[in-house]
Amino acid sequence: MVVTVYDVAQATGLSIASVSRALNARPGVSAATSARVMRTAADLGYRPNEVARSLVAKKTQTLALLVPDITNPFFPELVKGVQSVADESDQLLLLLDAPSEPDRLAQRLAALHRKQVDGVILVASELPAATGDVFDGMPGVFLDRAGSGGAPSVHVDQEHAAYLATRHVIQKGHSRIAHIQGPVNLTVSALRRSGWERACNEAGIASGDNRVFPGDFLEAGGHRAMERILDAADGTTAVFAANDLSAIGALACCASRGIRVPHDMSIIGFDGIELARYTSPALTTVAQPIRELGEQACALLLRRIAGEPADDIVLEASISHGGTVREWSGRADESSGGV
């Protein structure tokens, strides 16, 4: 049986108006009366009607998080960060797929607006050049992507992080570094390639199209790209993969070909997913602070909902040393460990 305000009023002998004021911590009832109402409500098992409360407050305490590929291990770690802050703030978090097609994405955001969610965090694969108000009038935050459409973002400088990864390999003595690229239609792929190019150009190392091999941010794409790199037999000694899943596919390809990593080939990834710690050897990668990205995005969205100022937040990436990059002296040997 559902216990109502009427039931609490009957049990206490008070008016419904007095009970409602006590339950909602509004003035007009004494502290003693309020305490009696709260005790009685708890004894009866009364639960407030959140729908009714949301109609009065014009807030549903519901947030939406849209991500492009929940099967990618990067995104569950991101979700954990968002969820932790949502839980602390007593917010319900809805997790939805972010369609890659702009029209479908707009339809999904419009549906969330109709459902009266308080705000949206969006990890979009790609957005059209002229986006306008992407969030359809709702408070919104872009996550893991630079913002647009007047909304702030929480992200890592993708180009600079890729530069750090490539420079790390160069500092280990490698001068023939291939790049396994992400999907060519994504801005994030272009930014990571740009960082690789900048580090190579700065060191006077070749970075032309013949050093770039197409991938798809998945293990299979990384495996195929690594096959092409090995088949080219052009003296490549190191590979910068545009994400960790691509790097893991490249590792598997090397193992199947009898190529020893890092003795014969060094590989560095991008993201810092938990899975990278458990490859053999453990993957060296430029790690994004994944959980912190999610936490900061949710906190930023809550500030936007409250009407507070909200600016972009750019976090730092760092090299996570595994065992797939080693010093290169111009020959393969057994003496050097990975870093």
XYZ file of C-alpha atoms in Angstrom:
339
model
C 0.000 0.000 0.000
C 1.293 3.462 -0.901
C 1.442 5.764 2.128
C 0.344 9.326 1.350
C 0.498 12.712 3.055
C -3.166 12.123 3.992
C -2.176 8.963 5.917
C 0.524 10.851 7.837
C -1.966 13.616 8.623
C -4.511 11.072 9.915
C -1.888 9.400 12.134
C -0.668 12.682 13.651
C -4.038 14.409 13.911
C -2.677 17.374 11.942
C -3.931 19.037 8.785
C -2.570 17.962 5.423
C -1.160 21.489 4.975
C 0.778 21.286 8.253
C 2.152 17.835 7.413
C 3.185 18.998 3.933
C 5.027 21.987 5.392
C 6.848 19.731 7.865
C 7.825 17.154 5.247
C 9.157 19.828 2.892
C 10.980 21.792 5.635
C 8.903 24.903 5.016
C 8.096 27.497 7.717
C 4.797 27.443 9.600
C 5.275 24.472 11.948
C 7.211 24.220 15.195
C 10.370 22.125 15.523
C 8.570 19.702 17.849
C 5.688 19.235 15.407
C 8.058 18.817 12.502
C 9.993 16.126 14.399
C 6.729 14.286 15.247
C 5.638 14.362 11.613
C 8.998 13.033 10.416
C 8.941 10.183 12.975
C 5.396 9.210 12.025
C 6.201 9.359 8.322
C 9.213 7.081 8.837
C 7.169 4.616 10.932
C 4.477 4.438 8.251
C 6.998 4.029 5.436
C 6.069 7.270 3.714
C 8.087 8.187 0.623
C 7.803 11.596 -1.041
C 6.332 11.813 -4.519
C 9.348 12.862 -6.559
C 7.244 13.580 -9.652
C 5.093 16.030 -7.732
C 8.159 17.628 -6.182
C 9.780 18.031 -9.597
C 6.692 19.790 -10.940
C 6.873 22.304 -8.108
C 10.640 22.780 -8.167
C 10.900 22.492 -11.981
C 13.849 20.132 -11.408
C 13.829 16.359 -11.891
C 17.263 15.657 -10.372
C 17.990 13.664 -13.523
C 21.093 14.003 -15.670
C 21.851 12.349 -19.008
C 25.242 11.128 -20.223
C 25.609 10.299 -23.920
C 28.641 8.302 -25.113
C 29.413 6.987 -28.620
C 30.595 3.439 -27.808
C 29.962 1.873 -24.411
C 31.869 -1.277 -25.499
C 35.128 0.701 -25.614
C 36.780 0.268 -22.155
C 37.585 3.985 -22.102
C 33.936 4.934 -21.628
C 32.944 2.785 -18.617
C 35.816 4.387 -16.675
C 34.526 7.784 -17.752
C 30.991 6.858 -16.650
C 32.261 5.883 -13.186
C 33.630 9.387 -12.709
C 30.351 11.025 -13.726
C 28.318 8.585 -11.620
C 30.342 9.213 -8.460
C 29.564 12.942 -8.478
C 25.947 12.353 -9.506
C 25.506 9.973 -6.545
C 27.028 12.467 -4.114
C 24.543 15.087 -5.348
C 21.535 12.722 -5.264
C 21.122 12.896 -9.040
C 19.763 10.071 -11.202
C 22.102 9.439 -14.144
C 20.738 8.175 -17.469
C 23.294 6.538 -19.785
C 22.478 6.649 -23.501
C 24.118 6.038 -26.845
C 25.286 9.162 -28.702
C 24.394 8.615 -32.377
C 27.165 9.552 -34.814
C 24.657 11.117 -37.242
C 23.960 14.768 -36.305
C 20.232 14.494 -37.113
C 19.731 11.463 -34.888
C 21.763 13.075 -32.116
C 19.551 16.167 -32.310
C 16.440 13.972 -32.058
C 17.815 12.227 -28.976
C 18.632 15.519 -27.267
C 15.170 16.869 -28.106
C 13.616 13.770 -26.513
C 15.650 14.350 -23.344
C 14.414 17.937 -23.299
C 10.823 16.708 -23.484
C 11.530 14.326 -20.599
C 12.726 17.358 -18.621
C 16.187 16.128 -17.677
C 18.042 18.861 -15.805
C 21.195 18.694 -17.918
C 23.253 16.676 -20.395
C 26.891 15.576 -20.644
C 27.779 14.735 -24.231
C 30.697 12.749 -25.624
C 30.011 13.180 -29.324
C 31.852 11.308 -32.053
C 31.565 14.366 -34.259
C 29.429 17.464 -34.602
C 28.633 19.540 -37.686
C 30.608 22.733 -38.204
C 27.630 25.001 -37.468
C 26.078 23.486 -34.380
C 24.084 26.328 -32.816
C 22.566 25.255 -29.511
C 23.472 21.572 -29.500
C 21.707 20.955 -26.192
C 18.295 22.249 -27.300
C 18.058 24.808 -24.494
C 19.192 22.460 -21.696
C 22.312 23.045 -19.574
C 25.031 20.989 -21.234
C 28.715 20.082 -21.047
C 30.950 18.484 -23.656
C 33.173 15.729 -22.272
C 36.478 14.480 -23.737
C 35.977 16.830 -26.683
C 36.563 20.558 -27.105
C 33.301 22.453 -26.723
C 31.158 24.192 -29.321
C 27.716 25.698 -29.554
C 28.286 27.912 -26.534
C 28.681 25.040 -24.029
C 31.798 24.481 -21.905
C 33.877 21.315 -22.069
C 36.103 19.115 -19.953
C 38.894 17.538 -21.958
C 42.579 16.852 -22.433
C 44.561 18.716 -25.083
C 44.529 15.856 -27.600
C 47.194 17.300 -29.887
C 49.628 17.979 -27.055
C 49.068 14.547 -25.488
C 49.889 12.874 -28.819
C 52.964 15.091 -29.059
C 54.067 13.881 -25.604
C 53.619 10.234 -26.616
C 55.637 10.637 -29.801
C 58.347 12.697 -28.126
C 58.729 9.969 -25.487
C 59.491 7.440 -28.231
C 61.866 9.841 -29.986
C 63.756 10.408 -26.740
C 64.335 6.655 -26.629
C 66.299 6.918 -29.880
C 63.663 5.953 -32.447
C 63.695 7.791 -35.756
C 61.309 5.708 -37.890
C 57.957 6.017 -36.145
C 54.719 4.932 -37.801
C 51.300 6.172 -36.745
C 48.146 4.039 -36.556
C 45.455 6.647 -37.070
C 41.906 6.744 -35.724
C 38.828 7.104 -37.982
C 39.675 9.785 -40.536
C 36.330 11.584 -40.165
C 36.890 12.385 -36.483
C 38.478 15.620 -35.293
C 40.070 13.790 -32.373
C 41.932 11.534 -34.851
C 43.215 14.556 -36.733
C 44.415 16.171 -33.502
C 46.326 13.057 -32.445
C 47.927 12.769 -35.873
C 48.858 16.453 -35.680
C 50.626 15.888 -32.355
C 52.581 12.977 -33.836
C 53.542 15.112 -36.828
C 54.648 18.024 -34.649
C 56.956 15.849 -32.560
C 58.413 14.189 -35.664
C 58.933 17.486 -37.497
C 60.531 19.043 -34.430
C 63.050 16.171 -34.384
C 63.607 16.182 -38.155
C 61.912 12.777 -38.548
C 59.785 11.753 -41.542
C 56.037 12.166 -40.934
C 54.511 11.879 -44.394
C 51.388 10.004 -45.439
C 53.467 6.869 -46.069
C 54.127 6.701 -42.314
C 50.401 6.839 -41.461
C 48.283 3.668 -41.435
C 44.471 3.774 -41.147
C 42.772 2.363 -38.063
C 39.355 2.489 -36.455
C 40.026 2.820 -32.687
C 39.375 -0.947 -32.351
C 41.681 -3.925 -31.793
C 40.982 -5.388 -35.241
C 41.859 -2.098 -36.927
C 45.105 -1.883 -34.982
C 45.941 -5.470 -35.946
C 45.345 -4.774 -39.662
C 47.379 -1.576 -39.537
C 50.277 -3.360 -37.839
C 50.214 -6.036 -40.521
C 50.673 -3.321 -43.145
C 53.491 -1.729 -41.162
C 55.351 -5.038 -40.895
C 54.695 -5.930 -44.533
C 56.149 -2.588 -45.627
C 59.528 -3.693 -44.168
C 60.705 -0.083 -44.228
C 62.738 -0.125 -41.049
C 59.994 1.062 -38.692
C 61.123 0.558 -35.083
C 58.271 2.252 -33.199
C 54.531 2.827 -33.535
C 52.289 5.473 -32.002
C 48.722 4.134 -31.977
C 45.899 6.668 -31.754
C 44.258 4.795 -28.856
C 44.987 1.890 -26.540
C 42.652 -0.568 -28.284
C 44.523 -0.007 -31.553
C 47.820 -0.498 -29.717
C 46.531 -3.758 -28.191
C 45.636 -5.001 -31.679
C 49.121 -4.050 -32.856
C 50.649 -5.989 -29.948
C 48.645 -9.078 -30.900
C 49.792 -8.792 -34.514
C 53.442 -8.589 -33.439
C 53.007 -11.674 -31.269
C 51.492 -13.616 -34.172
C 54.410 -12.628 -36.417
C 57.103 -13.436 -33.886
C 58.028 -9.763 -33.504
C 59.234 -9.139 -29.955
C 57.896 -6.063 -28.196
C 59.793 -3.983 -27.167
C 63.034 -5.661 -28.389
C 62.171 -5.595 -32.106
C 59.373 -3.028 -32.081
C 58.250 -0.349 -29.610
C 54.555 0.544 -29.307
C 52.896 3.397 -27.430
C 49.160 3.963 -27.106
C 46.788 6.740 -26.089
C 44.112 6.842 -23.327
C 45.401 4.920 -20.316
C 42.548 2.412 -20.032
C 42.705 -0.116 -17.192
C 43.059 -2.989 -19.670
C 46.433 -1.613 -20.832
C 47.982 -2.700 -17.531
C 47.230 -6.349 -18.297
C 48.672 -6.797 -21.785
C 51.940 -8.699 -22.112
C 54.052 -6.692 -21.807
C 52.009 -3.938 -20.139
C 51.291 -1.167 -22.611
C 53.158 2.115 -22.438
C 50.609 4.849 -23.162
C 49.870 8.528 -22.753
C 47.184 8.384 -20.105
C 44.218 10.677 -19.801
C 42.891 11.148 -16.232
C 39.742 9.301 -17.277
C 37.850 9.163 -14.003
C 38.720 12.779 -13.165
C 37.415 13.878 -16.564
C 34.034 12.374 -15.676
C 34.019 13.834 -12.172
C 34.873 17.319 -13.397
C 32.269 17.149 -16.168
C 29.456 16.264 -13.752
C 30.522 18.949 -11.278
C 30.653 21.486 -14.119
C 27.170 20.497 -15.302
C 25.742 20.899 -11.792
C 27.226 24.414 -11.668
C 25.565 25.206 -14.993
C 22.228 23.909 -13.734
C 22.586 26.144 -10.670
C 23.207 29.140 -12.943
C 26.827 29.562 -11.885
C 29.680 30.555 -14.258
C 31.153 27.535 -16.036
C 34.333 27.704 -18.117
C 36.246 25.026 -20.029
C 38.409 22.685 -17.948
C 41.547 21.251 -19.578
C 43.285 18.434 -17.690
C 46.815 17.108 -18.156
C 47.777 13.793 -19.759
C 50.935 11.951 -18.701
C 53.074 9.038 -19.848
C 52.129 5.775 -18.157
C 55.220 3.604 -18.318
C 54.594 -0.008 -19.250
C 56.898 -2.421 -21.024
C 56.361 -1.737 -24.724
C 58.888 1.050 -25.378
C 62.637 0.687 -25.060
C 65.847 2.479 -25.881
C 66.767 1.964 -29.530
C 70.445 1.682 -30.390
C 70.018 0.569 -33.973
C 69.855 -3.146 -33.263
C 67.651 -5.571 -31.381
C 69.080 -7.195 -28.276
C 67.946 -8.824 -25.052
C 69.482 -6.352 -22.636
C 67.016 -3.490 -22.598
C 63.766 -3.494 -20.633
C 60.622 -1.647 -21.585
C 59.445 1.680 -20.189
